[in-house]
């Protein structure tokens, strides 16, 4: 079990402080080791809503993190303090709490099917904005999982941990997501994007080369995927797949198997909405391949073109954008030095991501920030990110 450098100094400090101050007990203050795990948020450059259709994605982790400090207990309870909300929850093995505690409980429940995870005191701190489309939930899941494994003096390969956290979000929280967020939070490497095949679960690191910067434009429109139209889109994709399977007589396992030729040949089997959903998935998988190849060649203009085309498809065919996201993308793409931009995350609010000439990052950020509240909304904010590594333990001293 390796320990890496944090890159998340402030959340780590706050998590450790809360573990010592808020969750201190006479029996645990000095005798037991404590552990701290961090996991990053992510942006998705191309590949929106393809993961649960067995498709392709191109995310990168960012240097905003959730930190979880952990200390084992003598019982099977989880006593958890969320520093950012100043809330504490006590969770038994069979409890199903709401809110942020639901993610912690679900991860523990799934991990206990594989590892003898003890009770633990946990303290959580984060600088990943919640509801901003940067997958703070997956970061919380991965950091919680890695911290609980450390408290159990156990380990799992990162892929297995990511899959356990994916199950936790689907079964424990009710979001019918694919593996994109958990794999990004677990497996991304610094200065790289992750080319991920969600069917085979094969992946490769694609270097960003240090020549580009990443800007996030948080619209300030919060979203909760469990309460949004996200699961509706999952259902519509299943319905479109069923209709195409029947019309074509082919064994189609997912919309990943539907290319544009097959879709057009059987378009009359679909109503307008189902046709648009399937068209987005088919064309978005093509865009991911083009963007991966362009990124490998250092052709950031082509990556940017794929991002913009992906946003237009998410807006028009998948209908998961909103006026604030559209304005953020328009603002970014109209600024010199930006290669491309698109909404990132599940949609219905959240953030846009822009790929920027690294040498122009400061100027571009200032230019977009100066106009963001006028163009996007009063709560909009802009910040730069660096591509980050995935979940890891950090020095708890």
mmCIF file of C-alpha atoms in Angstrom:
data_model
loop_
_atom_site.group_PDB
_atom_site.id
_atom_site.type_symbol
_atom_site.label_atom_id
_atom_site.label_comp_id
_atom_site.label_asym_id
_atom_site.label_seq_id
_atom_site.Cartn_x
_atom_site.Cartn_y
_atom_site.Cartn_z
ATOM 1 C CA UNK A 1 0.000 0.000 0.000
ATOM 2 C CA UNK A 2 1.766 3.153 -1.180
ATOM 3 C CA UNK A 3 1.475 6.687 0.047
ATOM 4 C CA UNK A 4 1.740 9.557 -2.413
ATOM 5 C CA UNK A 5 2.124 13.275 -2.129
ATOM 6 C CA UNK A 6 -1.122 14.996 -1.329
ATOM 7 C CA UNK A 7 -1.624 17.815 -3.806
ATOM 8 C CA UNK A 8 -4.651 18.516 -1.588
ATOM 9 C CA UNK A 9 -3.079 20.318 1.333
ATOM 10 C CA UNK A 10 -6.086 22.245 2.623
ATOM 11 C CA UNK A 11 -8.685 19.425 2.556
ATOM 12 C CA UNK A 12 -6.133 17.073 4.145
ATOM 13 C CA UNK A 13 -5.401 19.564 6.914
ATOM 14 C CA UNK A 14 -9.083 20.093 7.673
ATOM 15 C CA UNK A 15 -9.901 16.379 7.613
ATOM 16 C CA UNK A 16 -7.046 15.569 10.011
ATOM 17 C CA UNK A 17 -8.018 18.425 12.302
ATOM 18 C CA UNK A 18 -11.644 17.271 12.455
ATOM 19 C CA UNK A 19 -10.634 13.692 13.167
ATOM 20 C CA UNK A 20 -8.506 14.860 16.099
ATOM 21 C CA UNK A 21 -10.813 17.564 17.460
ATOM 22 C CA UNK A 22 -14.400 16.560 16.651
ATOM 23 C CA UNK A 23 -14.128 12.775 16.760
ATOM 24 C CA UNK A 24 -11.527 12.378 19.514
ATOM 25 C CA UNK A 25 -12.176 9.701 22.128
ATOM 26 C CA UNK A 26 -10.190 8.673 25.171
ATOM 27 C CA UNK A 27 -9.396 5.270 23.694
ATOM 28 C CA UNK A 28 -8.406 6.404 20.223
ATOM 29 C CA UNK A 29 -6.506 9.654 20.566
ATOM 30 C CA UNK A 30 -3.043 8.125 20.859
ATOM 31 C CA UNK A 31 -3.122 4.342 20.497
ATOM 32 C CA UNK A 32 -4.296 3.997 16.924
ATOM 33 C CA UNK A 33 -2.889 4.956 13.597
ATOM 34 C CA UNK A 34 -4.894 7.287 11.443
ATOM 35 C CA UNK A 35 -4.957 7.319 7.654
ATOM 36 C CA UNK A 36 -5.793 9.973 5.104
ATOM 37 C CA UNK A 37 -6.918 9.303 1.543
ATOM 38 C CA UNK A 38 -7.584 11.849 -1.177
ATOM 39 C CA UNK A 39 -9.453 11.494 -4.465
ATOM 40 C CA UNK A 40 -9.869 14.112 -7.202
ATOM 41 C CA UNK A 41 -12.802 15.629 -8.984
ATOM 42 C CA UNK A 42 -12.840 15.315 -12.759
ATOM 43 C CA UNK A 43 -13.816 17.041 -15.953
ATOM 44 C CA UNK A 44 -14.852 15.113 -19.040
ATOM 45 C CA UNK A 45 -13.338 16.504 -22.219
ATOM 46 C CA UNK A 46 -15.447 14.354 -24.564
ATOM 47 C CA UNK A 47 -17.811 11.431 -24.009
ATOM 48 C CA UNK A 48 -20.949 12.695 -22.273
ATOM 49 C CA UNK A 49 -23.568 10.100 -21.289
ATOM 50 C CA UNK A 50 -21.759 7.366 -23.204
ATOM 51 C CA UNK A 51 -20.539 5.403 -20.189
ATOM 52 C CA UNK A 52 -23.832 3.740 -19.247
ATOM 53 C CA UNK A 53 -24.261 2.893 -22.932
ATOM 54 C CA UNK A 54 -21.003 0.857 -22.935
ATOM 55 C CA UNK A 55 -19.308 3.655 -24.849
ATOM 56 C CA UNK A 56 -16.079 5.672 -24.829
ATOM 57 C CA UNK A 57 -14.992 8.606 -22.636
ATOM 58 C CA UNK A 58 -12.042 10.978 -22.303
ATOM 59 C CA UNK A 59 -11.950 12.483 -18.777
ATOM 60 C CA UNK A 60 -9.126 14.001 -16.791
ATOM 61 C CA UNK A 61 -8.915 14.328 -13.025
ATOM 62 C CA UNK A 62 -8.397 17.835 -11.638
ATOM 63 C CA UNK A 63 -6.555 19.201 -8.633
ATOM 64 C CA UNK A 64 -9.647 19.640 -6.487
ATOM 65 C CA UNK A 65 -9.925 16.868 -3.918
ATOM 66 C CA UNK A 66 -11.986 15.169 -1.255
ATOM 67 C CA UNK A 67 -9.893 14.118 1.739
ATOM 68 C CA UNK A 68 -11.049 11.458 4.210
ATOM 69 C CA UNK A 69 -9.170 10.878 7.460
ATOM 70 C CA UNK A 70 -9.892 7.541 9.125
ATOM 71 C CA UNK A 71 -9.167 5.748 12.386
ATOM 72 C CA UNK A 72 -10.418 2.211 13.173
ATOM 73 C CA UNK A 73 -12.892 1.573 15.986
ATOM 74 C CA UNK A 74 -13.567 -1.466 18.177
ATOM 75 C CA UNK A 75 -17.164 -1.806 16.964
ATOM 76 C CA UNK A 76 -18.859 -1.882 13.559
ATOM 77 C CA UNK A 77 -20.123 1.712 13.594
ATOM 78 C CA UNK A 78 -19.010 4.504 11.298
ATOM 79 C CA UNK A 79 -18.885 7.844 13.062
ATOM 80 C CA UNK A 80 -18.465 10.430 10.312
ATOM 81 C CA UNK A 81 -17.967 14.191 10.433
ATOM 82 C CA UNK A 82 -18.459 16.282 7.280
ATOM 83 C CA UNK A 83 -16.274 19.297 7.947
ATOM 84 C CA UNK A 84 -17.756 21.428 5.179
ATOM 85 C CA UNK A 85 -21.294 21.033 6.551
ATOM 86 C CA UNK A 86 -20.309 20.787 10.230
ATOM 87 C CA UNK A 87 -22.479 17.681 10.494
ATOM 88 C CA UNK A 88 -21.792 14.350 12.182
ATOM 89 C CA UNK A 89 -23.532 11.055 11.468
ATOM 90 C CA UNK A 90 -23.326 7.667 13.160
ATOM 91 C CA UNK A 91 -23.989 4.851 10.710
ATOM 92 C CA UNK A 92 -24.644 1.227 11.566
ATOM 93 C CA UNK A 93 -24.038 -1.625 9.083
ATOM 94 C CA UNK A 94 -27.724 -1.792 8.128
ATOM 95 C CA UNK A 95 -28.451 1.933 8.141
ATOM 96 C CA UNK A 96 -29.418 3.788 4.956
ATOM 97 C CA UNK A 97 -28.988 7.512 5.676
ATOM 98 C CA UNK A 98 -29.800 10.361 3.322
ATOM 99 C CA UNK A 99 -27.611 13.100 1.883
ATOM 100 C CA UNK A 100 -23.830 12.966 1.945
ATOM 101 C CA UNK A 101 -23.856 10.130 4.505
ATOM 102 C CA UNK A 102 -25.602 7.869 1.961
ATOM 103 C CA UNK A 103 -22.396 7.697 -0.093
ATOM 104 C CA UNK A 104 -20.284 6.731 2.916
ATOM 105 C CA UNK A 105 -22.738 4.072 4.051
ATOM 106 C CA UNK A 106 -23.071 2.604 0.553
ATOM 107 C CA UNK A 107 -19.306 2.344 0.030
ATOM 108 C CA UNK A 108 -18.820 0.635 3.380
ATOM 109 C CA UNK A 109 -21.651 -1.788 2.670
ATOM 110 C CA UNK A 110 -20.218 -2.854 -0.700
ATOM 111 C CA UNK A 111 -16.632 -3.117 0.548
ATOM 112 C CA UNK A 112 -17.720 -5.320 3.452
ATOM 113 C CA UNK A 113 -18.795 -7.933 0.913
ATOM 114 C CA UNK A 114 -15.117 -8.299 -0.032
ATOM 115 C CA UNK A 115 -13.049 -7.170 2.967
ATOM 116 C CA UNK A 116 -13.492 -7.274 6.747
ATOM 117 C CA UNK A 117 -13.879 -3.513 7.138
ATOM 118 C CA UNK A 118 -14.093 -2.475 10.804
ATOM 119 C CA UNK A 119 -15.992 0.397 12.239
ATOM 120 C CA UNK A 120 -14.164 3.677 11.880
ATOM 121 C CA UNK A 121 -14.132 7.329 12.765
ATOM 122 C CA UNK A 122 -14.056 9.322 9.522
ATOM 123 C CA UNK A 123 -13.633 13.031 8.867
ATOM 124 C CA UNK A 124 -14.324 14.470 5.410
ATOM 125 C CA UNK A 125 -13.157 17.753 3.893
ATOM 126 C CA UNK A 126 -13.336 18.857 0.273
ATOM 127 C CA UNK A 127 -12.506 21.620 -2.149
ATOM 128 C CA UNK A 128 -14.445 19.958 -5.003
ATOM 129 C CA UNK A 129 -17.527 22.145 -5.555
ATOM 130 C CA UNK A 130 -20.716 20.173 -4.915
ATOM 131 C CA UNK A 131 -23.386 20.156 -7.611
ATOM 132 C CA UNK A 132 -20.927 21.625 -10.138
ATOM 133 C CA UNK A 133 -20.600 18.607 -12.420
ATOM 134 C CA UNK A 134 -17.059 17.758 -11.247
ATOM 135 C CA UNK A 135 -18.155 14.493 -9.625
ATOM 136 C CA UNK A 136 -17.648 15.331 -5.981
ATOM 137 C CA UNK A 137 -19.677 12.172 -5.278
ATOM 138 C CA UNK A 138 -17.178 9.826 -6.955
ATOM 139 C CA UNK A 139 -14.297 11.627 -5.237
ATOM 140 C CA UNK A 140 -16.044 11.098 -1.890
ATOM 141 C CA UNK A 141 -16.658 7.441 -2.679
ATOM 142 C CA UNK A 142 -13.073 6.673 -3.739
ATOM 143 C CA UNK A 143 -11.489 8.572 -0.839
ATOM 144 C CA UNK A 144 -13.851 6.893 1.640
ATOM 145 C CA UNK A 145 -13.133 3.474 0.176
ATOM 146 C CA UNK A 146 -9.355 3.893 0.230
ATOM 147 C CA UNK A 147 -9.447 5.248 3.802
ATOM 148 C CA UNK A 148 -11.640 2.377 5.025
ATOM 149 C CA UNK A 149 -9.339 -0.176 3.416
ATOM 150 C CA UNK A 150 -6.362 1.423 5.150
ATOM 151 C CA UNK A 151 -8.182 1.300 8.479
ATOM 152 C CA UNK A 152 -8.809 -2.401 7.829
ATOM 153 C CA UNK A 153 -5.123 -2.964 6.957
ATOM 154 C CA UNK A 154 -6.366 -4.265 3.620
ATOM 155 C CA UNK A 155 -6.085 -3.302 -0.014
ATOM 156 C CA UNK A 156 -7.865 -3.726 -3.318
ATOM 157 C CA UNK A 157 -6.609 -2.980 -6.821
ATOM 158 C CA UNK A 158 -7.779 0.466 -7.841
ATOM 159 C CA UNK A 159 -9.998 -0.937 -10.605
ATOM 160 C CA UNK A 160 -11.761 -3.151 -8.057
ATOM 161 C CA UNK A 161 -12.173 -0.216 -5.679
ATOM 162 C CA UNK A 162 -13.607 1.923 -8.490
ATOM 163 C CA UNK A 163 -16.085 -0.819 -9.403
ATOM 164 C CA UNK A 164 -17.129 -1.167 -5.755
ATOM 165 C CA UNK A 165 -17.765 2.580 -5.576
ATOM 166 C CA UNK A 166 -19.708 2.450 -8.859
ATOM 167 C CA UNK A 167 -21.945 -0.221 -7.336
ATOM 168 C CA UNK A 168 -22.350 1.898 -4.220
ATOM 169 C CA UNK A 169 -23.615 4.894 -6.197
ATOM 170 C CA UNK A 170 -26.039 2.811 -8.232
ATOM 171 C CA UNK A 171 -27.363 0.585 -5.458
ATOM 172 C CA UNK A 172 -27.008 2.829 -2.432
ATOM 173 C CA UNK A 173 -27.771 6.251 -3.890
ATOM 174 C CA UNK A 174 -29.947 5.393 -6.880
ATOM 175 C CA UNK A 175 -28.051 7.065 -9.737
ATOM 176 C CA UNK A 176 -27.934 4.706 -12.724
ATOM 177 C CA UNK A 177 -24.492 5.923 -13.734
ATOM 178 C CA UNK A 178 -21.762 4.271 -15.751
ATOM 179 C CA UNK A 179 -18.181 3.794 -14.601
ATOM 180 C CA UNK A 180 -16.767 7.079 -15.942
ATOM 181 C CA UNK A 181 -16.587 9.082 -12.710
ATOM 182 C CA UNK A 182 -15.259 6.322 -10.476
ATOM 183 C CA UNK A 183 -12.603 5.252 -13.004
ATOM 184 C CA UNK A 184 -11.512 8.859 -13.534
ATOM 185 C CA UNK A 185 -11.220 9.499 -9.781
ATOM 186 C CA UNK A 186 -9.336 6.248 -9.359
ATOM 187 C CA UNK A 187 -7.095 5.845 -12.382
ATOM 188 C CA UNK A 188 -6.191 9.198 -13.931
ATOM 189 C CA UNK A 189 -2.546 10.193 -13.888
ATOM 190 C CA UNK A 190 -1.048 13.706 -13.646
ATOM 191 C CA UNK A 191 -0.856 15.650 -16.919
ATOM 192 C CA UNK A 192 -2.952 13.056 -18.731
ATOM 193 C CA UNK A 193 -6.443 12.302 -19.912
ATOM 194 C CA UNK A 194 -7.925 8.830 -19.538
ATOM 195 C CA UNK A 195 -9.205 7.133 -22.680
ATOM 196 C CA UNK A 196 -11.744 4.689 -21.256
ATOM 197 C CA UNK A 197 -13.707 1.931 -22.941
ATOM 198 C CA UNK A 198 -16.688 1.420 -20.637
ATOM 199 C CA UNK A 199 -17.556 -1.970 -22.138
ATOM 200 C CA UNK A 200 -14.195 -3.705 -21.869
ATOM 201 C CA UNK A 201 -13.018 -1.482 -18.976
ATOM 202 C CA UNK A 202 -9.730 -1.108 -20.778
ATOM 203 C CA UNK A 203 -8.076 2.276 -20.524
ATOM 204 C CA UNK A 204 -4.985 4.168 -21.555
ATOM 205 C CA UNK A 205 -3.339 7.355 -20.394
ATOM 206 C CA UNK A 206 -3.110 10.063 -23.087
ATOM 207 C CA UNK A 207 -0.566 12.778 -22.315
ATOM 208 C CA UNK A 208 -1.722 16.366 -22.320
ATOM 209 C CA UNK A 209 1.889 17.390 -22.838
ATOM 210 C CA UNK A 210 1.827 20.317 -20.424
ATOM 211 C CA UNK A 211 0.965 22.657 -23.295
ATOM 212 C CA UNK A 212 -2.674 23.204 -22.397
ATOM 213 C CA UNK A 213 -4.614 24.527 -19.448
ATOM 214 C CA UNK A 214 -8.067 23.678 -18.167
ATOM 215 C CA UNK A 215 -10.628 26.230 -17.064
ATOM 216 C CA UNK A 216 -13.849 25.412 -15.273
ATOM 217 C CA UNK A 217 -16.790 27.809 -15.531
ATOM 218 C CA UNK A 218 -19.136 26.897 -12.684
ATOM 219 C CA UNK A 219 -22.554 28.248 -13.620
ATOM 220 C CA UNK A 220 -23.743 28.238 -10.021
ATOM 221 C CA UNK A 221 -26.762 26.184 -11.100
ATOM 222 C CA UNK A 222 -26.529 23.192 -8.792
ATOM 223 C CA UNK A 223 -27.719 19.775 -9.847
ATOM 224 C CA UNK A 224 -28.472 16.535 -8.055
ATOM 225 C CA UNK A 225 -28.350 13.636 -10.484
ATOM 226 C CA UNK A 226 -30.661 11.447 -8.413
ATOM 227 C CA UNK A 227 -33.323 14.157 -8.645
ATOM 228 C CA UNK A 228 -32.670 15.359 -12.208
ATOM 229 C CA UNK A 229 -33.543 13.927 -15.623
ATOM 230 C CA UNK A 230 -30.416 11.756 -15.568
ATOM 231 C CA UNK A 231 -32.196 8.474 -14.892
ATOM 232 C CA UNK A 232 -34.809 9.457 -17.495
ATOM 233 C CA UNK A 233 -32.051 9.558 -20.107
ATOM 234 C CA UNK A 234 -30.837 6.127 -19.034
ATOM 235 C CA UNK A 235 -34.363 4.792 -19.483
ATOM 236 C CA UNK A 236 -34.781 6.460 -22.890
ATOM 237 C CA UNK A 237 -31.555 4.875 -24.100
ATOM 238 C CA UNK A 238 -32.800 1.445 -23.046
ATOM 239 C CA UNK A 239 -36.068 2.059 -24.854
ATOM 240 C CA UNK A 240 -34.266 3.196 -28.020
ATOM 241 C CA UNK A 241 -32.022 0.140 -27.878
ATOM 242 C CA UNK A 242 -34.994 -2.200 -27.516
ATOM 243 C CA UNK A 243 -36.754 -0.649 -30.515
ATOM 244 C CA UNK A 244 -33.621 -0.838 -32.673
ATOM 245 C CA UNK A 245 -32.967 -4.418 -31.639
ATOM 246 C CA UNK A 246 -36.463 -5.424 -32.688
ATOM 247 C CA UNK A 247 -36.414 -3.437 -35.922
ATOM 248 C CA UNK A 248 -32.987 -4.642 -37.052
ATOM 249 C CA UNK A 249 -33.228 -8.217 -35.849
ATOM 250 C CA UNK A 250 -29.687 -7.849 -34.529
ATOM 251 C CA UNK A 251 -28.305 -8.747 -31.129
ATOM 252 C CA UNK A 252 -27.519 -5.304 -29.747
ATOM 253 C CA UNK A 253 -26.199 -5.258 -26.195
ATOM 254 C CA UNK A 254 -26.058 -1.469 -25.796
ATOM 255 C CA UNK A 255 -26.280 1.714 -27.847
ATOM 256 C CA UNK A 256 -22.495 1.288 -28.235
ATOM 257 C CA UNK A 257 -23.426 -1.256 -30.924
ATOM 258 C CA UNK A 258 -25.479 1.249 -32.924
ATOM 259 C CA UNK A 259 -23.538 3.198 -35.536
ATOM 260 C CA UNK A 260 -25.004 5.946 -37.666
ATOM 261 C CA UNK A 261 -25.686 3.656 -40.627
ATOM 262 C CA UNK A 262 -27.739 1.235 -38.533
ATOM 263 C CA UNK A 263 -29.541 4.111 -36.845
ATOM 264 C CA UNK A 264 -30.525 5.757 -40.129
ATOM 265 C CA UNK A 265 -31.604 2.440 -41.627
ATOM 266 C CA UNK A 266 -34.122 1.961 -38.796
ATOM 267 C CA UNK A 267 -34.918 5.554 -37.853
ATOM 268 C CA UNK A 268 -38.614 5.019 -38.572
ATOM 269 C CA UNK A 269 -38.742 2.552 -35.656
ATOM 270 C CA UNK A 270 -38.039 5.379 -33.202
ATOM 271 C CA UNK A 271 -39.959 8.419 -32.107
ATOM 272 C CA UNK A 272 -38.153 11.750 -32.387
ATOM 273 C CA UNK A 273 -36.783 11.817 -28.832
ATOM 274 C CA UNK A 274 -35.444 8.269 -28.922
ATOM 275 C CA UNK A 275 -33.843 8.916 -32.300
ATOM 276 C CA UNK A 276 -32.034 11.968 -30.950
ATOM 277 C CA UNK A 277 -30.778 10.108 -27.878
ATOM 278 C CA UNK A 278 -29.370 7.297 -30.018
ATOM 279 C CA UNK A 279 -27.831 9.751 -32.476
ATOM 280 C CA UNK A 280 -26.008 11.523 -29.670
ATOM 281 C CA UNK A 281 -24.469 8.286 -28.389
ATOM 282 C CA UNK A 282 -23.399 7.131 -31.861
ATOM 283 C CA UNK A 283 -21.800 10.441 -32.798
ATOM 284 C CA UNK A 284 -20.268 11.058 -29.373
ATOM 285 C CA UNK A 285 -18.365 7.779 -29.479
ATOM 286 C CA UNK A 286 -16.925 8.895 -32.821
ATOM 287 C CA UNK A 287 -15.919 12.217 -31.286
ATOM 288 C CA UNK A 288 -14.091 10.510 -28.417
ATOM 289 C CA UNK A 289 -11.991 8.513 -30.863
ATOM 290 C CA UNK A 290 -11.164 11.630 -32.867
ATOM 291 C CA UNK A 291 -10.278 13.586 -29.742
ATOM 292 C CA UNK A 292 -8.050 10.798 -28.402
ATOM 293 C CA UNK A 293 -6.146 10.635 -31.691
ATOM 294 C CA UNK A 294 -5.871 14.427 -31.875
ATOM 295 C CA UNK A 295 -4.660 14.670 -28.288
ATOM 296 C CA UNK A 296 -2.021 12.029 -28.945
ATOM 297 C CA UNK A 297 -0.823 14.104 -31.901
ATOM 298 C CA UNK A 298 -0.836 17.358 -29.919
ATOM 299 C CA UNK A 299 -3.553 18.763 -32.196
ATOM 300 C CA UNK A 300 -5.516 20.724 -29.608
ATOM 301 C CA UNK A 301 -7.566 22.545 -32.234
ATOM 302 C CA UNK A 302 -9.150 19.238 -33.267
ATOM 303 C CA UNK A 303 -9.743 18.302 -29.634
ATOM 304 C CA UNK A 304 -11.501 21.624 -29.190
ATOM 305 C CA UNK A 305 -13.662 21.016 -32.254
ATOM 306 C CA UNK A 306 -14.765 17.664 -30.800
ATOM 307 C CA UNK A 307 -15.609 19.344 -27.487
ATOM 308 C CA UNK A 308 -17.778 22.011 -29.119
ATOM 309 C CA UNK A 309 -19.547 19.457 -31.331
ATOM 310 C CA UNK A 310 -20.135 17.308 -28.263
ATOM 311 C CA UNK A 311 -21.736 20.203 -26.418
ATOM 312 C CA UNK A 312 -24.033 20.934 -29.344
ATOM 313 C CA UNK A 313 -25.108 17.292 -29.380
ATOM 314 C CA UNK A 314 -25.671 17.240 -25.617
ATOM 315 C CA UNK A 315 -27.703 20.426 -25.966
ATOM 316 C CA UNK A 316 -29.805 19.492 -29.014
ATOM 317 C CA UNK A 317 -29.947 15.688 -29.221
ATOM 318 C CA UNK A 318 -29.581 14.699 -25.575
ATOM 319 C CA UNK A 319 -31.247 17.797 -24.097
ATOM 320 C CA UNK A 320 -29.266 17.888 -20.852
ATOM 321 C CA UNK A 321 -27.849 21.399 -21.103
ATOM 322 C CA UNK A 322 -29.372 24.623 -19.804
ATOM 323 C CA UNK A 323 -29.197 28.273 -20.787
ATOM 324 C CA UNK A 324 -26.415 29.006 -18.296
ATOM 325 C CA UNK A 325 -24.242 26.168 -19.612
ATOM 326 C CA UNK A 326 -24.857 27.255 -23.202
ATOM 327 C CA UNK A 327 -23.849 30.806 -22.282
ATOM 328 C CA UNK A 328 -20.686 29.581 -20.541
ATOM 329 C CA UNK A 329 -19.648 27.613 -23.628
ATOM 330 C CA UNK A 330 -20.397 30.551 -25.914
ATOM 331 C CA UNK A 331 -18.399 32.898 -23.701
ATOM 332 C CA UNK A 332 -15.422 30.547 -23.596
ATOM 333 C CA UNK A 333 -15.326 29.699 -27.286
ATOM 334 C CA UNK A 334 -15.540 33.377 -28.163
ATOM 335 C CA UNK A 335 -12.376 34.124 -26.176
ATOM 336 C CA UNK A 336 -8.995 34.083 -27.922
ATOM 337 C CA UNK A 337 -6.760 31.291 -26.662
ATOM 338 C CA UNK A 338 -9.568 28.760 -26.082
ATOM 339 C CA UNK A 339 -9.415 25.610 -28.211
ATOM 340 C CA UNK A 340 -12.897 24.423 -27.279
ATOM 341 C CA UNK A 341 -15.444 24.133 -24.498
ATOM 342 C CA UNK A 342 -18.437 22.048 -23.487
ATOM 343 C CA UNK A 343 -20.611 21.188 -20.525
ATOM 344 C CA UNK A 344 -19.067 18.587 -18.255
ATOM 345 C CA UNK A 345 -20.851 16.091 -16.048
ATOM 346 C CA UNK A 346 -24.430 14.901 -16.184
ATOM 347 C CA UNK A 347 -25.899 18.266 -17.118
ATOM 348 C CA UNK A 348 -29.038 20.058 -15.909
ATOM 349 C CA UNK A 349 -26.680 22.626 -14.366
ATOM 350 C CA UNK A 350 -23.114 22.395 -13.159
ATOM 351 C CA UNK A 351 -20.067 23.519 -15.098
ATOM 352 C CA UNK A 352 -18.515 23.974 -18.498
ATOM 353 C CA UNK A 353 -14.901 23.010 -19.161
ATOM 354 C CA UNK A 354 -12.612 24.865 -21.553
ATOM 355 C CA UNK A 355 -9.355 23.628 -23.066
ATOM 356 C CA UNK A 356 -6.967 26.567 -23.245
ATOM 357 C CA UNK A 357 -3.540 27.379 -24.674
ATOM 358 C CA UNK A 358 -1.330 26.908 -21.623
ATOM 359 C CA UNK A 359 0.734 29.998 -22.363
ATOM 360 C CA UNK A 360 -2.447 32.102 -22.359
ATOM 361 C CA UNK A 361 -4.176 30.554 -19.365
ATOM 362 C CA UNK A 362 -3.949 33.537 -17.025
ATOM 363 C CA UNK A 363 -5.104 36.053 -19.617
ATOM 364 C CA UNK A 364 -7.948 33.805 -20.769
ATOM 365 C CA UNK A 365 -9.141 33.164 -17.220
ATOM 366 C CA UNK A 366 -9.167 36.891 -16.460
ATOM 367 C CA UNK A 367 -11.059 37.655 -19.678
ATOM 368 C CA UNK A 368 -13.736 35.030 -19.034
ATOM 369 C CA UNK A 369 -13.996 35.861 -15.334
ATOM 370 C CA UNK A 370 -14.566 39.539 -16.120
ATOM 371 C CA UNK A 371 -17.664 38.692 -18.169
ATOM 372 C CA UNK A 372 -18.953 35.522 -16.456
ATOM 373 C CA UNK A 373 -21.563 37.089 -14.195
ATOM 374 C CA UNK A 374 -22.950 39.134 -17.081
ATOM 375 C CA UNK A 375 -23.040 36.266 -19.565
ATOM 376 C CA UNK A 376 -23.723 33.248 -17.360
ATOM 377 C CA UNK A 377 -25.306 34.421 -14.110
ATOM 378 C CA UNK A 378 -24.706 36.154 -10.823
ATOM 379 C CA UNK A 379 -23.344 33.013 -9.155
ATOM 380 C CA UNK A 380 -20.915 32.044 -11.928
ATOM 381 C CA UNK A 381 -17.250 31.650 -11.107
ATOM 382 C CA UNK A 382 -14.165 30.666 -13.047
ATOM 383 C CA UNK A 383 -11.105 28.741 -11.889
ATOM 384 C CA UNK A 384 -8.132 26.979 -13.431
ATOM 385 C CA UNK A 385 -7.292 23.321 -12.838
ATOM 386 C CA UNK A 386 -4.278 21.112 -13.370
ATOM 387 C CA UNK A 387 -4.692 17.477 -14.491
ATOM 388 C CA UNK A 388 -4.276 15.382 -11.344
ATOM 389 C CA UNK A 389 -3.551 11.836 -10.289
ATOM 390 C CA UNK A 390 -6.202 9.486 -8.938
ATOM 391 C CA UNK A 391 -7.070 8.244 -5.455
ATOM 392 C CA UNK A 392 -4.173 7.718 -3.082
ATOM 393 C CA UNK A 393 -3.137 7.606 0.552
ATOM 394 C CA UNK A 394 -1.156 10.571 1.816
ATOM 395 C CA UNK A 395 1.098 11.020 4.806
ATOM 396 C CA UNK A 396 -1.116 11.320 7.880
ATOM 397 C CA UNK A 397 1.572 12.950 10.041
#
